[in-house]
PDB file of C-alpha atoms in Angstrom:
ATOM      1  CA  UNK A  29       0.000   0.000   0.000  1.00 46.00           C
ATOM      2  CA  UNK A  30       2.630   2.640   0.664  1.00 49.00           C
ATOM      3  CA  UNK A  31       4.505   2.123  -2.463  1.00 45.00           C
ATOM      4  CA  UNK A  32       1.057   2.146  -4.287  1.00 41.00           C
ATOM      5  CA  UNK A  33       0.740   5.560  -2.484  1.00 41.00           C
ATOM      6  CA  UNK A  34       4.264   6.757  -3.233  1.00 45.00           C
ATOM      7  CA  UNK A  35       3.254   5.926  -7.150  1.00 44.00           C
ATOM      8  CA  UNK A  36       0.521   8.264  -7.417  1.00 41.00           C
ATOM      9  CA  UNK A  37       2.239  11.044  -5.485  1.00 44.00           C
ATOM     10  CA  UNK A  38       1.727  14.095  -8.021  1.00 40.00           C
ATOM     11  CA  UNK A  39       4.465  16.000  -6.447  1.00 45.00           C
ATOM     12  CA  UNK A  40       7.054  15.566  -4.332  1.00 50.00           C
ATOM     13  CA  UNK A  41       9.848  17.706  -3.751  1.00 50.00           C
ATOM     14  CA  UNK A  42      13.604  18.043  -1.489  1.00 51.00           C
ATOM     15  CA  UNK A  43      13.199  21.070   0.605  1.00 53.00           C
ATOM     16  CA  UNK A  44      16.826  21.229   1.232  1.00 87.00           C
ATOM     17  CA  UNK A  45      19.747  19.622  -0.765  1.00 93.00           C
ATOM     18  CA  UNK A  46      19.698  15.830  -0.165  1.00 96.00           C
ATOM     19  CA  UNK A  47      22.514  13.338  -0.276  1.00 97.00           C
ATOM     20  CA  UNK A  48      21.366  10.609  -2.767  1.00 97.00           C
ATOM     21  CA  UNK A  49      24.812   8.952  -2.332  1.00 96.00           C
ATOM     22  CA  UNK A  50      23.537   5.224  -3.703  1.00 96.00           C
ATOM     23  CA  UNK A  51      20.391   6.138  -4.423  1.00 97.00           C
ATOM     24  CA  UNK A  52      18.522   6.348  -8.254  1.00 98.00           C
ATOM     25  CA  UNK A  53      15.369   8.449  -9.622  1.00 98.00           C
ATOM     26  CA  UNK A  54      13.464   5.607 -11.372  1.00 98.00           C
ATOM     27  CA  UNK A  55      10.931   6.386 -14.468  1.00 98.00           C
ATOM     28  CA  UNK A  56       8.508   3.859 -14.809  1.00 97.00           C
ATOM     29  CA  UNK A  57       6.521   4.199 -18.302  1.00 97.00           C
ATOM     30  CA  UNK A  58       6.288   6.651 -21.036  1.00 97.00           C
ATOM     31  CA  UNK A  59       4.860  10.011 -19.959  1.00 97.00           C
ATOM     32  CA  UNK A  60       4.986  13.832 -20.274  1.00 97.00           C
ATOM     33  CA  UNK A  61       4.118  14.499 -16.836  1.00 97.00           C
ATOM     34  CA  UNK A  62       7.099  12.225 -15.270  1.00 98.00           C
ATOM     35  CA  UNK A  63      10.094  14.403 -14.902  1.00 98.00           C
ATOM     36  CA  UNK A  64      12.481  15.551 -12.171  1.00 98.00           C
ATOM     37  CA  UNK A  65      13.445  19.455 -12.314  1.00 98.00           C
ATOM     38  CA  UNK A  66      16.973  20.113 -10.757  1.00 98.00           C
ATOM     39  CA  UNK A  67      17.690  23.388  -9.361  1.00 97.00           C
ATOM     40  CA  UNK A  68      21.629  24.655 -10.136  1.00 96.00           C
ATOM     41  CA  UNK A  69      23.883  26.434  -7.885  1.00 95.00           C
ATOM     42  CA  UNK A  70      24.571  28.909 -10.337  1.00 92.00           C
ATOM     43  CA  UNK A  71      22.477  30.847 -12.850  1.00 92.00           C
ATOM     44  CA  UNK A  72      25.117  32.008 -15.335  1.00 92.00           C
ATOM     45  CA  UNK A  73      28.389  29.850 -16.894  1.00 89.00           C
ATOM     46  CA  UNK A  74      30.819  30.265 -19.457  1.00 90.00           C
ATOM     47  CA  UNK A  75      31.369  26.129 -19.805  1.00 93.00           C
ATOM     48  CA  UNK A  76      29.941  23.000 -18.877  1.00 94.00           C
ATOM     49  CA  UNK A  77      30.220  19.349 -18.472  1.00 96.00           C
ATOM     50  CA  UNK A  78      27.331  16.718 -17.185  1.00 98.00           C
ATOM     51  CA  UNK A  79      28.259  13.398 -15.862  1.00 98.00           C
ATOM     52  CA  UNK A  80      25.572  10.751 -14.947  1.00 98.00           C
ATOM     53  CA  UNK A  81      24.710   7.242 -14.851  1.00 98.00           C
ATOM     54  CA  UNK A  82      21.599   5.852 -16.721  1.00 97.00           C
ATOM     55  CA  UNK A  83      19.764   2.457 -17.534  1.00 97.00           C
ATOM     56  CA  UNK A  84      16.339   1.896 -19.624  1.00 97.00           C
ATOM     57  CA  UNK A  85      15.186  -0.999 -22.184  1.00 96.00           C
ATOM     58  CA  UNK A  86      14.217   2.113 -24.262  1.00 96.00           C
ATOM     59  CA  UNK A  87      14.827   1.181 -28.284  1.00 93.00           C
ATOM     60  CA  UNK A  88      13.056   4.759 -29.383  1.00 95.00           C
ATOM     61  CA  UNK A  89      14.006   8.762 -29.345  1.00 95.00           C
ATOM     62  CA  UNK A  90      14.954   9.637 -25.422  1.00 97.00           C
ATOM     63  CA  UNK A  91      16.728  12.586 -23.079  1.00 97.00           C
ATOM     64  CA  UNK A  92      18.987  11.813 -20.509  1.00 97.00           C
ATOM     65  CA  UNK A  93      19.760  15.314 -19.805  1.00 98.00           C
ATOM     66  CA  UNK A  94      17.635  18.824 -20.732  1.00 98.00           C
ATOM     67  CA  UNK A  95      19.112  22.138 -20.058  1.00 97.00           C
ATOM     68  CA  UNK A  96      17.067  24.911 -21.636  1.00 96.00           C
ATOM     69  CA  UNK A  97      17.553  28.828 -21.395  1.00 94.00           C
ATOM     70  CA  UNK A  98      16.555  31.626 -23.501  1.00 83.00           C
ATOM     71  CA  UNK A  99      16.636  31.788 -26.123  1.00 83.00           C
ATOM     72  CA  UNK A 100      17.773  28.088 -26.752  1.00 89.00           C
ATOM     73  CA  UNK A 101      15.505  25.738 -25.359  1.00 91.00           C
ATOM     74  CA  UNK A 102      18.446  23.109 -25.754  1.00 94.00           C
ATOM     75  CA  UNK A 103      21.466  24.999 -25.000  1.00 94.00           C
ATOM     76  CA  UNK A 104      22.318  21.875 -23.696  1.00 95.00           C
ATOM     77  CA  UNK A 105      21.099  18.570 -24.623  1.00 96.00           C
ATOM     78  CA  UNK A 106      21.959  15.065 -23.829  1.00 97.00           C
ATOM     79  CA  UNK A 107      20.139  12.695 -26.314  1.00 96.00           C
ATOM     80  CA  UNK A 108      19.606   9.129 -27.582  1.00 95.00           C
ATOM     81  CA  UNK A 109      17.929   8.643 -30.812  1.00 94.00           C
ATOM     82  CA  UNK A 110      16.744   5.740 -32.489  1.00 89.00           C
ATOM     83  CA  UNK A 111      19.243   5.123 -34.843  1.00 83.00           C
ATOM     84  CA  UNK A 112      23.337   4.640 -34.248  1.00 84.00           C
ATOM     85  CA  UNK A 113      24.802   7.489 -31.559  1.00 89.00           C
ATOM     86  CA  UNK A 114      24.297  10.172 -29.057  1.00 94.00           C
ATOM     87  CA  UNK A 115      23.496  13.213 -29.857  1.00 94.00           C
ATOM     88  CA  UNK A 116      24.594  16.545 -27.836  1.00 94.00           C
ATOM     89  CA  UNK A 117      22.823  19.755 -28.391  1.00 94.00           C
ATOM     90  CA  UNK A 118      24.710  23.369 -27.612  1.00 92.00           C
ATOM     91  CA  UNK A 119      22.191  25.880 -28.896  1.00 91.00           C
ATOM     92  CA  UNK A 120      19.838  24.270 -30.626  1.00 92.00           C
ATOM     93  CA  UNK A 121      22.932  22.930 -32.706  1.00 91.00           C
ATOM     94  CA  UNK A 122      23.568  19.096 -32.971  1.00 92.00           C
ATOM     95  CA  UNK A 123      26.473  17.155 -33.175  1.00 91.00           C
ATOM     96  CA  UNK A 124      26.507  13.098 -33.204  1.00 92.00           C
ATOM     97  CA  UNK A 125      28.782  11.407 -31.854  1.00 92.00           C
ATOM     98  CA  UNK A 126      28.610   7.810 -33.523  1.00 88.00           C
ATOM     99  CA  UNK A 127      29.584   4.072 -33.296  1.00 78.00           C
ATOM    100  CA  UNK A 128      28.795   3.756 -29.562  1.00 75.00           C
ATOM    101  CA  UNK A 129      28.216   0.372 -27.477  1.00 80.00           C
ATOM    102  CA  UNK A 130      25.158   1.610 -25.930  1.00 87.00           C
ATOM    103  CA  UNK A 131      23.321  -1.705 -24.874  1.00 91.00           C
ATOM    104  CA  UNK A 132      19.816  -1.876 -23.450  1.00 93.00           C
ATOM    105  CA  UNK A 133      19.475  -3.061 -19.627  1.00 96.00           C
ATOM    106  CA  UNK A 134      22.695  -2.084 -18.330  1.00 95.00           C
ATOM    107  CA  UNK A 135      24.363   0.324 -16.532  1.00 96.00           C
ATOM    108  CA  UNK A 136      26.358   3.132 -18.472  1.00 96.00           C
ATOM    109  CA  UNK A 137      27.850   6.495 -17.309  1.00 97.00           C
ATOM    110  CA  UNK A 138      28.112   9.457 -19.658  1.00 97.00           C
ATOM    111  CA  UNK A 139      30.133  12.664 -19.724  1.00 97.00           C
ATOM    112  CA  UNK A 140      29.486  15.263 -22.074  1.00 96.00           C
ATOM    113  CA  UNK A 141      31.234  18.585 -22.589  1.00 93.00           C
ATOM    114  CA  UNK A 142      30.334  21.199 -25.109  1.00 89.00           C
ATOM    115  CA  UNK A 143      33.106  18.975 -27.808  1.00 89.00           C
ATOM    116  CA  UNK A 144      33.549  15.870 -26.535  1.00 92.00           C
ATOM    117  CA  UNK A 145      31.690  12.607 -25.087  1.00 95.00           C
ATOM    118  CA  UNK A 146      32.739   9.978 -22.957  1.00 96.00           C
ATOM    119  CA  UNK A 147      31.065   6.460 -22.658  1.00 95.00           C
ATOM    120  CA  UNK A 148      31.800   3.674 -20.291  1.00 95.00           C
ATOM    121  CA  UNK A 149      35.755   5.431 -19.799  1.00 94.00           C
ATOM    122  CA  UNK A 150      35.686   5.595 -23.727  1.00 94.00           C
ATOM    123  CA  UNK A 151      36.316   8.878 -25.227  1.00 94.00           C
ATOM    124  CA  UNK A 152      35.051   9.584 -28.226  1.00 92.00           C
ATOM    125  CA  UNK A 153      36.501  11.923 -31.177  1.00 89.00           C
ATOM    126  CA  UNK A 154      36.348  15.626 -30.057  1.00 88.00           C
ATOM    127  CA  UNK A 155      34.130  17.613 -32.421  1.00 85.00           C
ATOM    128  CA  UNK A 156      33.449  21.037 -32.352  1.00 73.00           C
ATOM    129  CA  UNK A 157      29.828  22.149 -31.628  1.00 70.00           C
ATOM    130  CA  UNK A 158      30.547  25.503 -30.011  1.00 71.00           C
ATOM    131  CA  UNK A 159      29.657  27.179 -26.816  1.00 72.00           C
ATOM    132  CA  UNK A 160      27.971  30.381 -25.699  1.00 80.00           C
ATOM    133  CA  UNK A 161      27.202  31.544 -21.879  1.00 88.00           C
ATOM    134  CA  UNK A 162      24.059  30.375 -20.506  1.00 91.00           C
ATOM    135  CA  UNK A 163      22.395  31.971 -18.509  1.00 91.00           C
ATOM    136  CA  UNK A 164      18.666  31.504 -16.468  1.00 93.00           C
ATOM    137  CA  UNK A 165      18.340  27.353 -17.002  1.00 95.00           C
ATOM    138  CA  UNK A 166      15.942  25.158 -16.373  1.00 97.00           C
ATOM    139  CA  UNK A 167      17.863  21.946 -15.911  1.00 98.00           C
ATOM    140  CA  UNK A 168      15.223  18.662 -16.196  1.00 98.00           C
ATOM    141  CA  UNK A 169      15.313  15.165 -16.678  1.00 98.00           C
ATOM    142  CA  UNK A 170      12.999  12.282 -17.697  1.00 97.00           C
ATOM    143  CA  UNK A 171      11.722  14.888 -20.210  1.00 98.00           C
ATOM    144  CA  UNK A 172      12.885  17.030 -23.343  1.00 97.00           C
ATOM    145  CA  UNK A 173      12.162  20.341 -23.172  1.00 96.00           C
ATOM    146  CA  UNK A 174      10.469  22.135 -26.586  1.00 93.00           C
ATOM    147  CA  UNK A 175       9.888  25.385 -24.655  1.00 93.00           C
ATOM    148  CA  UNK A 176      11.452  26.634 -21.309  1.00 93.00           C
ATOM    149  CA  UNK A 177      10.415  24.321 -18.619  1.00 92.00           C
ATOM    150  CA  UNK A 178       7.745  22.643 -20.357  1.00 94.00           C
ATOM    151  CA  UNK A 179       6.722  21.351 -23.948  1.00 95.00           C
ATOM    152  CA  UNK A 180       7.294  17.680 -23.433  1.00 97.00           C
ATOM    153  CA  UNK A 181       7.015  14.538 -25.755  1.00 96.00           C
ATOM    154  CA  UNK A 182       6.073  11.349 -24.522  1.00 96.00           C
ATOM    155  CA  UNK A 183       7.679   9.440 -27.162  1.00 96.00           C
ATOM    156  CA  UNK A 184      11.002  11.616 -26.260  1.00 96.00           C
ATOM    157  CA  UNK A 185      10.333  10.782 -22.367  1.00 97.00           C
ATOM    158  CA  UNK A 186      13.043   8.515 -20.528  1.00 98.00           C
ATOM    159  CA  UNK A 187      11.903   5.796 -19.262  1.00 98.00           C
ATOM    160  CA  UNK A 188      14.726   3.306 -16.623  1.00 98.00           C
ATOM    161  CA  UNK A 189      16.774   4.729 -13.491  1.00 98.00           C
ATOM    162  CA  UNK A 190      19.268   7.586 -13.868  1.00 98.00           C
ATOM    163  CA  UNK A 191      22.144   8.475 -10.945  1.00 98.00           C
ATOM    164  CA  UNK A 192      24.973  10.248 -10.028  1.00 97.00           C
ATOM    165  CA  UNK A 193      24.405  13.555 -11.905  1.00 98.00           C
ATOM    166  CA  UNK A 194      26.422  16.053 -11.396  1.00 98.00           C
ATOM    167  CA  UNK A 195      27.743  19.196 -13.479  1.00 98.00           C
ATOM    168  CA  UNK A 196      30.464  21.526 -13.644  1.00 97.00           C
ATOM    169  CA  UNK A 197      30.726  25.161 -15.338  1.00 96.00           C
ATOM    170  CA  UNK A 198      33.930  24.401 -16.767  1.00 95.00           C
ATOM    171  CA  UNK A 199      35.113  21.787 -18.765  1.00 94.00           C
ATOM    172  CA  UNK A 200      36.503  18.625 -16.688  1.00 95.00           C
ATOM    173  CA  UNK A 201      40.049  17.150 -17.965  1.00 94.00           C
ATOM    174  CA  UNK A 202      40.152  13.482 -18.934  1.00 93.00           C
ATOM    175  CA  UNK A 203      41.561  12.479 -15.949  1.00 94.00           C
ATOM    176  CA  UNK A 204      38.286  13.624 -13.651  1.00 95.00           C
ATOM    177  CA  UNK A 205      36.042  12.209 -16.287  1.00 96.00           C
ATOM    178  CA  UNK A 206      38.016   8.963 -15.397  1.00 95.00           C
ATOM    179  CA  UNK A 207      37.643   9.332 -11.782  1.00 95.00           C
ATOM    180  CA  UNK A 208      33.593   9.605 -12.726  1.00 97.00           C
ATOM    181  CA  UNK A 209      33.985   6.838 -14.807  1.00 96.00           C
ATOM    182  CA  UNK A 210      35.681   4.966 -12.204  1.00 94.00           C
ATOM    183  CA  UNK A 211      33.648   6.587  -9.366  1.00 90.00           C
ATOM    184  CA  UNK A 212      36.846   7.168  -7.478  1.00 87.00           C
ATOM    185  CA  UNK A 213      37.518  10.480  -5.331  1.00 85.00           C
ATOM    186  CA  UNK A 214      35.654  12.586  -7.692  1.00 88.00           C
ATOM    187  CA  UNK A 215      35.318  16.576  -7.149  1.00 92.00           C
ATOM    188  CA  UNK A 216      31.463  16.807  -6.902  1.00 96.00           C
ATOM    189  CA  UNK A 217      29.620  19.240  -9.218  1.00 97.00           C
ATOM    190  CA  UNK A 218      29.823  22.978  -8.401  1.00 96.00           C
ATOM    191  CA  UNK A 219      26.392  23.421 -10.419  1.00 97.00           C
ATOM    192  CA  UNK A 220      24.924  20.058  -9.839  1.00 98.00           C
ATOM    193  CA  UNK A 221      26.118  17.889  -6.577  1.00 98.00           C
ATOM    194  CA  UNK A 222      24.291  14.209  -6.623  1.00 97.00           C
ATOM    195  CA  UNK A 223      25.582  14.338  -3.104  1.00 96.00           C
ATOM    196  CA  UNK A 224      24.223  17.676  -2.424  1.00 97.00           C
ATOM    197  CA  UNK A 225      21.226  18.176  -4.637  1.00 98.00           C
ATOM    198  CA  UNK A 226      18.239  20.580  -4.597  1.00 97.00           C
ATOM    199  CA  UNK A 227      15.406  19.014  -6.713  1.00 98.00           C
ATOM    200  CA  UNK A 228      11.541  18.543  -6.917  1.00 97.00           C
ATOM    201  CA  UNK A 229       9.509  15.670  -8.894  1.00 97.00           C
ATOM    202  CA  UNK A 230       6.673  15.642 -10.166  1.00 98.00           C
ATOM    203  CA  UNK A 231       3.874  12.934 -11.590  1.00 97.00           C
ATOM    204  CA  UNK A 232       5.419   8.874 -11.395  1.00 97.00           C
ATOM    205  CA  UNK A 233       8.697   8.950 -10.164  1.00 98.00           C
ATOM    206  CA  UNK A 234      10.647   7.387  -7.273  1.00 97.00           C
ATOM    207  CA  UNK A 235      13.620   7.910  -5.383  1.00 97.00           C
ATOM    208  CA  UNK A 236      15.057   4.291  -4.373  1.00 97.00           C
ATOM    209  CA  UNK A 237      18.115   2.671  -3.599  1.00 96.00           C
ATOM    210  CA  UNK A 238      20.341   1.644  -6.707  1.00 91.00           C
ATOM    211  CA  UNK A 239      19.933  -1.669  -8.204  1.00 73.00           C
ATOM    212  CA  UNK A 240      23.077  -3.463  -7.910  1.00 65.00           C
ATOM    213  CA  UNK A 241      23.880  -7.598  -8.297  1.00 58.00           C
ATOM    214  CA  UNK A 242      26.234  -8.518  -5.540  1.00 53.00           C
ATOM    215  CA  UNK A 243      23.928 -10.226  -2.952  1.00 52.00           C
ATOM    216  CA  UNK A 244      25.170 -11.904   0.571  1.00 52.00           C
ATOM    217  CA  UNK A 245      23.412 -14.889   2.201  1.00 49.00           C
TER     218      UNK A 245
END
């Protein structure tokens, strides 16, 4: 009964930064109402990278990560599409970055910068998609923003766990990205701290443990 009440929970938000050290949002099904909004230490930033760790069985169009501000509703955009390779959005400008192992029902951690993209502690090919200040953003996931804070898809909506976000406003060198990759001593996120992080969810989603396989008798 309470987790049937914690499912239809319309809103639920973090009134102070939380810790979610080993812990996961989880999605459930295809929506436009499921979505968590993130709220960033800072409003204005020259540079940017976004670390996190996702699964889904998703096979169709889907955000990991939405960052809109005006006048680019994705001035930064973290996005799997249905065919070969992830695609990163600076300004409304895309850039794919192609021949990835990205399998269905397991674990993967992504970095993304404004030119590069790391998968699994593989870089891929730096390409240039360029880079302007952004300033005011509404930072959401689960969801793609079409407008600023809103317009959502179901058919672009994520659907699986995500965990560990965190973000910088400046560009992490491959070492950190390693140390993310690795999850060893990592400097948290100055924007975005998964161990420090002020957020609010709305329609089906739940904050639960992560999943993992060891088990002990």
């Amino acid at each position: 009964m309470a987790l049937y009440l914690l499912l239809l929970m319309v809103t639920a938000c973090a009134a102070t930064p939380q810790d979610l050290s080993g812990k996961m949002f989880t999605f459930p099904q295809e929506s436009n109402t499921a979505y968590v909004k993130l709220t960033p230490n800072t409003l204005d930033f020259g540079a940017i990278t976004v670390c996190l760790r996702t699964i889904t069985d998703l096979n169709r169009n889907h955000a990991l990560f939405s960052l809109s501000a005006t006048p680019s509703d994705n001035a930064f955009l973290i996005f799997k599409p249905t065919d070969d390779g992830i695609l990163v959005y600076v300004h409304n400008k895309p850039e794919t970055f192609g021949g990835e192992d990205y399998k269905v029902n397991t674990w993967h951690s992504i970095c993304s910068t404004w030119d590069s993209l790391w998968l699994d502690n593989k870089p891929f090919i730096r390409k240039y998609v360029g880079g302007a200040r952004i300033k005011n953003p509404s930072i959401i996931i689960g969801q793609e923003q079409d407008s600023h804070g809103g317009g959502f898809d179901k058919t672009q909506s994520f659907v699986g766990m995500i965990s560990d976000v965190h973000m910088w406003d400046y560009t992490l060198s491959a070492c950190e990205i390693q140390k993310y990759m690795l999850d060893r001593n990592l400097t948290p996120g100055n924007v975005l701290n998964w161990k420090a992080l002020d957020y609010r969810t709305y329609g089906r989603v739940l904050t639960e443990q992560k999943t993992t396989c060891s088990c002990t008798e």
